[in-house]
XYZ file of C-alpha atoms in Angstrom:
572
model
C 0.000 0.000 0.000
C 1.633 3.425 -1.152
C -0.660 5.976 0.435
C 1.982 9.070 0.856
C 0.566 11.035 -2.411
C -2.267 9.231 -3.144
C -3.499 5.892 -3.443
C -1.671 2.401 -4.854
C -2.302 -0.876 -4.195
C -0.338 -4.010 -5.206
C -0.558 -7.765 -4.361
C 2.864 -9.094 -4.370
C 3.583 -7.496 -7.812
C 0.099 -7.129 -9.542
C -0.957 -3.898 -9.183
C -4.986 -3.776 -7.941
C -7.397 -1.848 -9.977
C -11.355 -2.384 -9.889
C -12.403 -1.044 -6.867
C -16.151 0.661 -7.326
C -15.588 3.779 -5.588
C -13.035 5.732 -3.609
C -14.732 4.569 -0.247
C -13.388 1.148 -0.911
C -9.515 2.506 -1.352
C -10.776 4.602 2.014
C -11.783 1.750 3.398
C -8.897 -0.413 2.380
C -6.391 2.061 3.814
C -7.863 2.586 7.008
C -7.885 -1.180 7.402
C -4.396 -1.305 6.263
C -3.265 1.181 8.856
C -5.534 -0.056 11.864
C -4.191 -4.049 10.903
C -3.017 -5.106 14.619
C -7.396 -4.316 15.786
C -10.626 -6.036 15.056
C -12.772 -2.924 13.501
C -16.233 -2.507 14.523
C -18.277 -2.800 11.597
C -21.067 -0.364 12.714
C -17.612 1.891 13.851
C -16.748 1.762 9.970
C -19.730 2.453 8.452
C -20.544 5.546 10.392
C -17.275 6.543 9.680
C -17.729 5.899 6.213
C -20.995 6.679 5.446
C -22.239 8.564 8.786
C -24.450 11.154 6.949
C -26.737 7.877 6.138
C -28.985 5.617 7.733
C -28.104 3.135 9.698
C -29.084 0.225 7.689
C -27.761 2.032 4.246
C -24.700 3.230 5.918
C -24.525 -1.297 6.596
C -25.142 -1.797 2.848
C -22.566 -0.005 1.514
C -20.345 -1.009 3.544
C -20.976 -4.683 2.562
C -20.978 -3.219 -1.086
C -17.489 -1.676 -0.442
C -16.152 -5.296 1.244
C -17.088 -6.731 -1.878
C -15.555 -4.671 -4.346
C -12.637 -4.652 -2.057
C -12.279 -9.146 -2.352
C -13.342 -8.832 -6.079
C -10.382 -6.626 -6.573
C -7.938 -8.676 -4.398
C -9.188 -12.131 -5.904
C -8.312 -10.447 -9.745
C -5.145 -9.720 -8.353
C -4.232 -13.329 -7.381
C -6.358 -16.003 -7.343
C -4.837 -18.443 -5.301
C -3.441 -16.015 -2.758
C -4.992 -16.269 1.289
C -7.980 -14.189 2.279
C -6.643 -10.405 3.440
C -9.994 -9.437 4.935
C -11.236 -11.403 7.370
C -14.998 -11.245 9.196
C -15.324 -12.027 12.919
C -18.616 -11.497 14.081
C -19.391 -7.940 14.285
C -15.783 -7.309 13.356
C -13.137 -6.865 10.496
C -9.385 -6.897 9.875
C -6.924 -7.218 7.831
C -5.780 -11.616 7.670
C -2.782 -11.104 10.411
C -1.264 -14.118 8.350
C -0.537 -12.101 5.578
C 1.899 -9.952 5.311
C 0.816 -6.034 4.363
C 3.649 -3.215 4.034
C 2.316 0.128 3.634
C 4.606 3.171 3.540
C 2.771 5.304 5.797
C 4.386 2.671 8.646
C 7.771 2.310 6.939
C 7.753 6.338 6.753
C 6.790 6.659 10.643
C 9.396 3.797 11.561
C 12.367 5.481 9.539
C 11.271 8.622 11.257
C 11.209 7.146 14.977
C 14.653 5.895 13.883
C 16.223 8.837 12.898
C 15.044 11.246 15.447
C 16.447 9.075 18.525
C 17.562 11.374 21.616
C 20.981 10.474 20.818
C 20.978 12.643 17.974
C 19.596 12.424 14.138
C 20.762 9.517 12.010
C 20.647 10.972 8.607
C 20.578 7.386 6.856
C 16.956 6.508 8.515
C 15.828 9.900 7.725
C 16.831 9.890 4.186
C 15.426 6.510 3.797
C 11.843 8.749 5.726
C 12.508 11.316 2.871
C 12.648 9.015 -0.090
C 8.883 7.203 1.175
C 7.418 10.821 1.263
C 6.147 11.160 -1.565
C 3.422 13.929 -0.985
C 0.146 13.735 1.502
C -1.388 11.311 2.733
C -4.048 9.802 0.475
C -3.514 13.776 -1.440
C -6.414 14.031 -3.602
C -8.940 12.000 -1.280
C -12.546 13.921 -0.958
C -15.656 11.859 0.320
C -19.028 12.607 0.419
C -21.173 11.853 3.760
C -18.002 11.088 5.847
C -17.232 13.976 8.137
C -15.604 11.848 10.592
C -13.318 9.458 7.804
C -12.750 13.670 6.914
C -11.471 14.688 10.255
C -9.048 11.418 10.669
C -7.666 12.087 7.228
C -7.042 15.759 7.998
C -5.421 14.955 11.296
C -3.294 11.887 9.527
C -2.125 14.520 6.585
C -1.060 17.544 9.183
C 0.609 14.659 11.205
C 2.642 12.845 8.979
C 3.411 16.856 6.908
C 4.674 18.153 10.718
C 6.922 14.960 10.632
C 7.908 15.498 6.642
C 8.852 18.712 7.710
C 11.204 17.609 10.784
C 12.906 14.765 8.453
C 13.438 17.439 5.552
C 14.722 20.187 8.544
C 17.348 18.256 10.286
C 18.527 16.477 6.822
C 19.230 19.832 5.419
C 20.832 21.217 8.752
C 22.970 18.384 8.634
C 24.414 18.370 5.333
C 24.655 21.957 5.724
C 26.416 21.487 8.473
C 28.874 18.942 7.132
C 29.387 21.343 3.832
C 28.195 19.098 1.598
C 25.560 21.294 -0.371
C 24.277 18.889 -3.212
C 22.343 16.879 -0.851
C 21.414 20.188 1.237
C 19.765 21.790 -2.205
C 17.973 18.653 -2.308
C 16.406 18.485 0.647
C 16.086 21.791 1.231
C 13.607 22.335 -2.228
C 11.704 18.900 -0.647
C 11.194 20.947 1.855
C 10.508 24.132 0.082
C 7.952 21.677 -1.583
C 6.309 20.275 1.525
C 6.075 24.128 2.986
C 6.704 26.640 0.842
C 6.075 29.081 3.705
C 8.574 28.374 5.742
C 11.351 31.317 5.874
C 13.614 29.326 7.696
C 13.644 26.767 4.750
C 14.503 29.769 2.395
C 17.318 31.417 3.899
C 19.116 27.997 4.584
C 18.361 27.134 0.004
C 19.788 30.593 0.056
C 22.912 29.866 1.943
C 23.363 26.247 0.735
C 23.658 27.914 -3.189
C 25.911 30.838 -2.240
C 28.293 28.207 -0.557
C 27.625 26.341 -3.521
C 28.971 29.111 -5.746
C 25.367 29.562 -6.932
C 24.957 33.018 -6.239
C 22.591 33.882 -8.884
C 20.175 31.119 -7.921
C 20.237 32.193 -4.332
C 19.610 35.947 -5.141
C 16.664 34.210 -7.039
C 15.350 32.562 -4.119
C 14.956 35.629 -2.324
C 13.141 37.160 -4.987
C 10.882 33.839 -5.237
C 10.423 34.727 -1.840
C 9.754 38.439 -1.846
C 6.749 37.333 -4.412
C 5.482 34.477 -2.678
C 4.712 36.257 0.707
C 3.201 39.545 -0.982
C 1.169 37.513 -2.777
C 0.053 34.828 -0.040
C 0.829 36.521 2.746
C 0.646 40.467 1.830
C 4.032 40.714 4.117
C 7.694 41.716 3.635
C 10.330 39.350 4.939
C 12.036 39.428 7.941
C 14.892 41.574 8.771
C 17.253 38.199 8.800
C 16.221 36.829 5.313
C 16.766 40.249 3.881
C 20.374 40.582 5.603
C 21.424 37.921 4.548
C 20.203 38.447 0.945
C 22.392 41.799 0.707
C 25.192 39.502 2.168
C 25.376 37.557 -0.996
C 24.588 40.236 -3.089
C 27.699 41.622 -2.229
C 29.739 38.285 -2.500
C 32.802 38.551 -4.450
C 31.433 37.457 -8.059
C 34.856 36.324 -9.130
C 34.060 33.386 -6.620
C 31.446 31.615 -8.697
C 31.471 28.410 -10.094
C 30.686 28.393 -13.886
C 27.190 26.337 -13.620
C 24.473 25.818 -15.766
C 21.809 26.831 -13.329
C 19.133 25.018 -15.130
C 20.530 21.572 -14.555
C 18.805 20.099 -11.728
C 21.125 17.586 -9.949
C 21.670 13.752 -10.196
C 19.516 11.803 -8.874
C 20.529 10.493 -5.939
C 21.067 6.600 -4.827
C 19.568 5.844 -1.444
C 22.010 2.971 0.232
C 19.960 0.052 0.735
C 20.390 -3.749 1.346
C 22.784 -2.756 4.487
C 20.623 -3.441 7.180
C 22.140 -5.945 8.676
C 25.562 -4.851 7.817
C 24.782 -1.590 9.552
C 23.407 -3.581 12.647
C 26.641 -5.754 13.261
C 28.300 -2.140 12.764
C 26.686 -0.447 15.865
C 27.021 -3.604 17.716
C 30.791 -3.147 17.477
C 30.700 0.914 17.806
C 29.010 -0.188 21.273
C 31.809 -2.104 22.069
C 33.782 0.446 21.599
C 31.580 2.856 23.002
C 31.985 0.060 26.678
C 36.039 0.840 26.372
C 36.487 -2.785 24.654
C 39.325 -1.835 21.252
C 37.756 -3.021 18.222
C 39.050 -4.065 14.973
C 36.949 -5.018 11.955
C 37.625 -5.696 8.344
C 34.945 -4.672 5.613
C 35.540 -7.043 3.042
C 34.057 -7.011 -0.516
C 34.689 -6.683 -4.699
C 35.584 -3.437 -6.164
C 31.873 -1.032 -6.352
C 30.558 -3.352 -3.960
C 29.915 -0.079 -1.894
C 32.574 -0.405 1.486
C 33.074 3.426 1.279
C 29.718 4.441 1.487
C 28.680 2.354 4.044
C 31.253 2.845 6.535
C 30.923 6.841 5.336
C 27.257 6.377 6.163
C 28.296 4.745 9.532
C 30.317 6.743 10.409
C 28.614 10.187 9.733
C 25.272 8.573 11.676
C 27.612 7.409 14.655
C 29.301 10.443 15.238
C 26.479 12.617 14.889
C 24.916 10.913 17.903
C 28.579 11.116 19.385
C 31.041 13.254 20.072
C 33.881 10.948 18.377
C 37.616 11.377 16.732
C 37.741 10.298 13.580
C 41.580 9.606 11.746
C 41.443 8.611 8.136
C 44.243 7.323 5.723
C 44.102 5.485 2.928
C 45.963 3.689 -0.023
C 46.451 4.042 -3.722
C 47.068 2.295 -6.549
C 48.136 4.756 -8.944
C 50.466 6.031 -6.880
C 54.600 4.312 -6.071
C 54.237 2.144 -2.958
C 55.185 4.635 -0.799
C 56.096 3.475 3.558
C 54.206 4.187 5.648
C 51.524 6.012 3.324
C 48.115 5.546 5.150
C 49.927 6.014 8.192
C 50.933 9.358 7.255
C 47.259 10.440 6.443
C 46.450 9.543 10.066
C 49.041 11.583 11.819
C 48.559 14.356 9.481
C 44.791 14.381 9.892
C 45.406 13.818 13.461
C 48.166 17.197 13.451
C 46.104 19.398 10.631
C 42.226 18.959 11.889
C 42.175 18.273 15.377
C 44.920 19.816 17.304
C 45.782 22.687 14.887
C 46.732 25.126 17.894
C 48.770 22.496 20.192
C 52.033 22.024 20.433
C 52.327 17.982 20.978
C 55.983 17.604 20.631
C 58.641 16.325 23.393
C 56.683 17.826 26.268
C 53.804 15.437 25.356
C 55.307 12.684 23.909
C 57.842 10.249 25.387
C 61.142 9.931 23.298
C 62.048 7.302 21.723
C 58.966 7.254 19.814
C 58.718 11.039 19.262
C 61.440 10.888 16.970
C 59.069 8.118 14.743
C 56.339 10.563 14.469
C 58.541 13.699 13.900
C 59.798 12.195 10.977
C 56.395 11.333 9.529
C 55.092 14.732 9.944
C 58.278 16.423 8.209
C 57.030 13.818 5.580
C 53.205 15.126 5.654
C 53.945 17.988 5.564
C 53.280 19.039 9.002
C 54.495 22.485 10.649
C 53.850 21.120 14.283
C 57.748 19.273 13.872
C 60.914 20.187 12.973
C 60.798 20.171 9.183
C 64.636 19.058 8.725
C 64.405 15.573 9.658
C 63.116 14.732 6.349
C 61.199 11.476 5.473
C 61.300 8.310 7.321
C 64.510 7.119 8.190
C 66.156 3.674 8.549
C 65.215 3.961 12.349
C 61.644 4.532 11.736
C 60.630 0.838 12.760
C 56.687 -0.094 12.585
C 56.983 -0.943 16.407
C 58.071 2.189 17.506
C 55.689 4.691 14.990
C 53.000 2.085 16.377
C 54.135 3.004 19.933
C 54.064 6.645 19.059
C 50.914 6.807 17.302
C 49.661 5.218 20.357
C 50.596 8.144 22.704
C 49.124 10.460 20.342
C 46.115 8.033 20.431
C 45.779 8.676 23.916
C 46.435 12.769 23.956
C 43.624 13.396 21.563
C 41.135 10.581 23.378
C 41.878 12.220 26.956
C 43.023 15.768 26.398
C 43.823 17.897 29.321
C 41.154 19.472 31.169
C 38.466 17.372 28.983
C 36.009 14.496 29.485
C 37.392 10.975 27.323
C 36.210 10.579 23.975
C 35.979 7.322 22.116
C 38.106 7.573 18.668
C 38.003 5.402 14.873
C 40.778 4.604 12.970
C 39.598 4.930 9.214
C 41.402 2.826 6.909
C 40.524 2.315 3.288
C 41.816 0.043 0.796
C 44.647 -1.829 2.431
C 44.787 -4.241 -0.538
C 47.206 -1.608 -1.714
C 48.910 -0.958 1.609
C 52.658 -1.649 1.879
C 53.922 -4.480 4.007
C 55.585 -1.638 7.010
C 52.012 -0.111 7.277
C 49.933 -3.551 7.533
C 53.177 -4.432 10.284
C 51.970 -1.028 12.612
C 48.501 -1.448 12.134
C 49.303 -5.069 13.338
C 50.594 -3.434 16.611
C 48.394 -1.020 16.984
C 45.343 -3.341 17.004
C 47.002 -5.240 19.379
C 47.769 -2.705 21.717
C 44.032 -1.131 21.876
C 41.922 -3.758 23.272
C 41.497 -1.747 26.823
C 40.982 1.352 24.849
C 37.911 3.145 23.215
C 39.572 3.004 19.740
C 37.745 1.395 16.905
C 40.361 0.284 13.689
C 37.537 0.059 11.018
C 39.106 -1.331 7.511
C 38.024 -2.080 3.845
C 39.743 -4.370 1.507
C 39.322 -6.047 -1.898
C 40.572 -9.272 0.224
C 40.282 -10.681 3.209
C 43.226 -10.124 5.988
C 44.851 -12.700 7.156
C 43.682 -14.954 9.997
C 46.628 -16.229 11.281
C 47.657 -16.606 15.169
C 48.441 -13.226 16.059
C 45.094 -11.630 14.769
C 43.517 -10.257 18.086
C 40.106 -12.024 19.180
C 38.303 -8.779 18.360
C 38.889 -8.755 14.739
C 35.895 -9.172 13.001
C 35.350 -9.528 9.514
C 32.175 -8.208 7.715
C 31.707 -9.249 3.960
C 29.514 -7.372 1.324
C 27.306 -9.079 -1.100
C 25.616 -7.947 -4.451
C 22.181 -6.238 -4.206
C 19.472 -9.083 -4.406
C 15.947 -7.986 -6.808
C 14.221 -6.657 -3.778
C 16.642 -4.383 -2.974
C 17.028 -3.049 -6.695
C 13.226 -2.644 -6.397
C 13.816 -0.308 -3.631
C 16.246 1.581 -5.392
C 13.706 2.019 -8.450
C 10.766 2.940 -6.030
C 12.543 5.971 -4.885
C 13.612 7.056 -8.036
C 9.977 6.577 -10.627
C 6.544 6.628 -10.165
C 4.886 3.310 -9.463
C 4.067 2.009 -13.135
C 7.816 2.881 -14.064
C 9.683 0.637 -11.038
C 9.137 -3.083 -12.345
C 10.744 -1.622 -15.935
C 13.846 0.197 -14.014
C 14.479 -2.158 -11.946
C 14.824 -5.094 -14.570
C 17.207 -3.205 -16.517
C 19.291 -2.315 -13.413
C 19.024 -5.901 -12.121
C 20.084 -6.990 -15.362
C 22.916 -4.451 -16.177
C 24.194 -4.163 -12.932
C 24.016 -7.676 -11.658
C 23.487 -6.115 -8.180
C 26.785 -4.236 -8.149
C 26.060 -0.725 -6.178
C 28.439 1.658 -7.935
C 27.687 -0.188 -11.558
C 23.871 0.180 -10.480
C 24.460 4.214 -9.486
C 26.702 4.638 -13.007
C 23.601 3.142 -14.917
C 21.061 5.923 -13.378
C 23.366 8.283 -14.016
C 23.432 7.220 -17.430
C 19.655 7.151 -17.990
C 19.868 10.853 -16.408
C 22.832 11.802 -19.026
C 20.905 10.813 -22.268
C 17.479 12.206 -20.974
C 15.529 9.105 -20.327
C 15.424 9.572 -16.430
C 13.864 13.313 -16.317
C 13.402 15.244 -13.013
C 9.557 15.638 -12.564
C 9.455 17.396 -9.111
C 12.460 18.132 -6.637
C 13.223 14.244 -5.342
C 10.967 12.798 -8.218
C 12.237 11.244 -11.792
C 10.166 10.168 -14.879
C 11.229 7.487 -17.156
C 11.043 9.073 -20.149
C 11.954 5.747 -22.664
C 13.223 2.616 -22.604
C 15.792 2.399 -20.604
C 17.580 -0.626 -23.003
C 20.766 0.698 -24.133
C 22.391 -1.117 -27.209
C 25.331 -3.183 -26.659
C 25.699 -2.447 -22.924
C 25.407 -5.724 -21.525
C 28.619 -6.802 -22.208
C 30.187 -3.442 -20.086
C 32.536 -3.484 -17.129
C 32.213 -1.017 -14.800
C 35.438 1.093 -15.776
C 33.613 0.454 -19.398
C 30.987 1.990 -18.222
C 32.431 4.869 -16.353
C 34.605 5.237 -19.414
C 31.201 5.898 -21.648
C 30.025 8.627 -19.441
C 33.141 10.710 -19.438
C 33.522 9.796 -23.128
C 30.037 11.791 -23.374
C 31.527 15.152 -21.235
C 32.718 18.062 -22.921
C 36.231 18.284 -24.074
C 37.208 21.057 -21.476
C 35.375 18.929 -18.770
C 37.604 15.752 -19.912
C 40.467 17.989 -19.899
C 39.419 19.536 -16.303
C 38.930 15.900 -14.872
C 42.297 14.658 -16.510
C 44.605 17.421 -14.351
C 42.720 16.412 -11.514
């Protein structure tokens, strides 16, 4: 049952058509959302049909149950009875099983809005189900009281809409990264268009976009929309900060095509469980048990994003710090590489302004870590030692990093903070890096410290592996998952059509299923409809693309890009 923005209704993957009149979809939904009770039938048909007599109010209620069973029976015959009669009483067969996305919706809100802080991957997922009001469009005739629940239901589930759009936006604002701001800030624009608030954050999210024309626009949008709804000027704040941008520097602007809307945008699904055994280990960590885990999986099989998406959702619940370092193919094997990321990260981000040399740090190991900031980069150490030297062991960088480890966990005069150790890609890692971050997850088991890892291939198990290495391994999207994908992109006819050719093309590979959207979106067959909402414009078949790789297939789309674009993308 789809009832955020009107009304569809599908039995496993017929879609259910027939019904006599709009009561029965009314009456259908209100069953659908009231399936844990035994209904009153007299209850239903007053609030159905509670201008009428009694005994007509009755009959058409049986005359709604009917067209209701003669629609489910065309939709599969041999499937088990969804309405069931109990005396004096109906509900929906508890037997079967009925998702509707007005309860998916509410449980992805409850989710995300935890006291422990928003969890932007349950609200997006609360986002991408709402796709407009509930049952929008609905009017019946003789049913104040079905009228008053419906009214109340909509302004509910809106208020909510509104809270999920709110914090998304303030959080991606927040974090600087504006593409998915603009997004949710026009969904929210779109849900209530009113709202000044909503406005003047679209307004700042395209000037720090380098958008400036579109956010002078905005104001002016505004400036229109309240005189003419409103008859009122805005306030003092949204004007203030329009002049601010009006007087940005115009030199700063990004070249943009302001008419482009933006990609669409993949919601990460299929992780559930992944993301489960995740904050079961975080709250290890979070008990002062060191934790190291391995995210295992193919190339595209999406172990960025969802330790990105982990990672952003666990620290905005909790104050963490978060090192990151990585490796790289195209680059010389290089010592010591992802362990240079971390102490430069560690140096550049979060103790810019402290001075955490020999006063801090116990020699020997000082010397380890001077040596790998001179390398980095860093100005917090003497810049003449130069790289890493011949004395530069992987015990005693380990042994340093672990003092600086425990400065930025327990700085002075603050309260302890638990910390993860980001590491991406060690398939590439050289063997002196894999040899420290062999001590180091050694050494952290009494510590809050978290050593998170991705890798084409599986670490070794051998005897000195600590106990609390855990492995996690990603599989392909299965069709269900795919379907969900589809669902947030189309409109209901459109999924079962999108999500064959993704299933097909993609074979369940995320980033190979994200490169096909954006291909559909780069030849004009997936076209934006509303802010959040795509149209399938044509068959989605493209000739002779079965046979593509991914790097084929990313090859193809920057093939397609303008010379100076290629050219851009090359020196980068």
């Amino acid at each position: 049952m789809r009832l955020l923005g009107g009304f569809e209704a599908r039995l496993d993957d017929v879609t259910l058509a027939g019904f006599e009149s709009q009561k029965a979809r009314a009456l259908l939904a209100y069953l659908s959302l009231h399936r844990t009770q035994a209904l009153d039938r007299d209850f239903l048909a007053g609030l159905l049909w509670g201008e009428r007599s009694d005994e007509s109010a009755r009959r058409n209620l049986r005359q709604a149950l009917y067209s209701i069973r003669t629609a489910l029976s065309a939709g599969a015959e041999d499937a088990a009875p969804l309405l069931l009669g109990e005396q004096r009483q109906l509900r929906l067969n508890p037997d079967v099983e009925c998702w509707t996305d007005v309860q998916a919706f509410e449980q992805a809100y409850a989710a995300g809005s935890s006291d422990s802080g928003p969890d932007p991957r349950e609200l997006s997922t609360a986002a991408g189900l709402y796709k407009g009001d509930f049952l929008a469009g609905f009017f019946l005739r003789d049913s104040p009281g079905f009228e008053d629940w419906l009214i109340s239901r909509q302004e509910e589930l809106r208020e909510e809409a509104v809270e999920v759009f709110r914090t998304l936006v303030s959080v991606y604002l927040a974090r600087g990264e504006h593409r998915y701001g603009i997004r949710y800030a026009r969904r929210l624009l779109s849900v209530d268009p009113l709202s000044e608030e909503a406005h003047r954050q679209l307004m700042r999210l395209y000037a720090m976009a380098g958008r400036r024309p579109r956010a002078l626009a905005q104001y002016e949008h505004l400036l229109n929309l309240l005189h003419d709804e409103l008859g009122v000027a805005p306030m003092e704040e949204t004007t203030a900060l329009y002049r601010s941008i009006l007087l940005t520097d115009r030199s700063l602007e990004e070249a943009q095509d302001e008419a482009e809307p933006p990609a669409p945008l993949i919601p990460l699904v299929g992780r559930s469980a992944e993301f489960a055994f995740l904050q079961r280990e975080w709250e290890q960590v979070l008990a002062g048990h060191g934790r190291v885990t391995s995210v295992v999986g193919e190339a595209g099989i999406g172990k960025s994003r969802l330790v990105k998406s982990f990672v952003d959702s666990a620290t905005s619940k909790r104050e963490a710090i978060v090192l990151r370092g990585s490796c790289h193919e195209a680059r010389a094997i290089a010592a010591y590489r992802p362990i240079t990321e971390l102490v430069g990260g560690a140096l550049n981000e979060i103790l810019p302004d402290e001075d955490v040399t020999d006063t801090v740090l116990e020699s020997p190991y000082v010397e380890a870590l001077q040596q790998l900031a001179a390398a980095a980069g860093q100005a917090h150490f003497d810049q003449s030692l130069g790289v890493p030297s011949a004395t530069t062991t992987p015990s005693r960088l380990a042994m340093g990093l672990l003092q600086l480890i425990g400065l930025l966990c327990n700085p002075r005069g603050g309260g302890a903070r638990p910390m993860i150790v980001l590491l991406e890609d060690l398939q590439w890692a050289d063997s002196a890096s894999l040899a420290v971050i062999g001590i180091l997850s050694e050494q952290i088991t009494s510590r809050s410290v978290w050593m998170l890892l991705t890798t084409r291939d599986g670490l070794s198990g051998g005897p000195d592996d600590p106990p609390e290495h855990e492995q996690l391994v990603l599989g392909r999207l299965a069709e269900a998952e795919v379907e969900e994908i589809s669902s947030s992109l189309v409109e209901l006819a459109s999924i079962p059509v999108l999500t064959q050719f993704l299933l097909q093309r993609s074979e369940g590979l995320p980033l190979k299923l994200a490169e096909l959207v954006n291909l559909l979106w780069d030849e004009g067959k997936l076209h934006p409809r509303s802010p959040g909402a795509w149209e399938l414009r044509a068959d989605p078949s493209v000739a002779g693309e079965t046979e593509l790789s991914l790097p084929e297939l990313i090859q193809r789309r920057i093939r397609a890009l303008p010379t100076s674009a290629r050219r851009l993308l090359a020196m980068a």
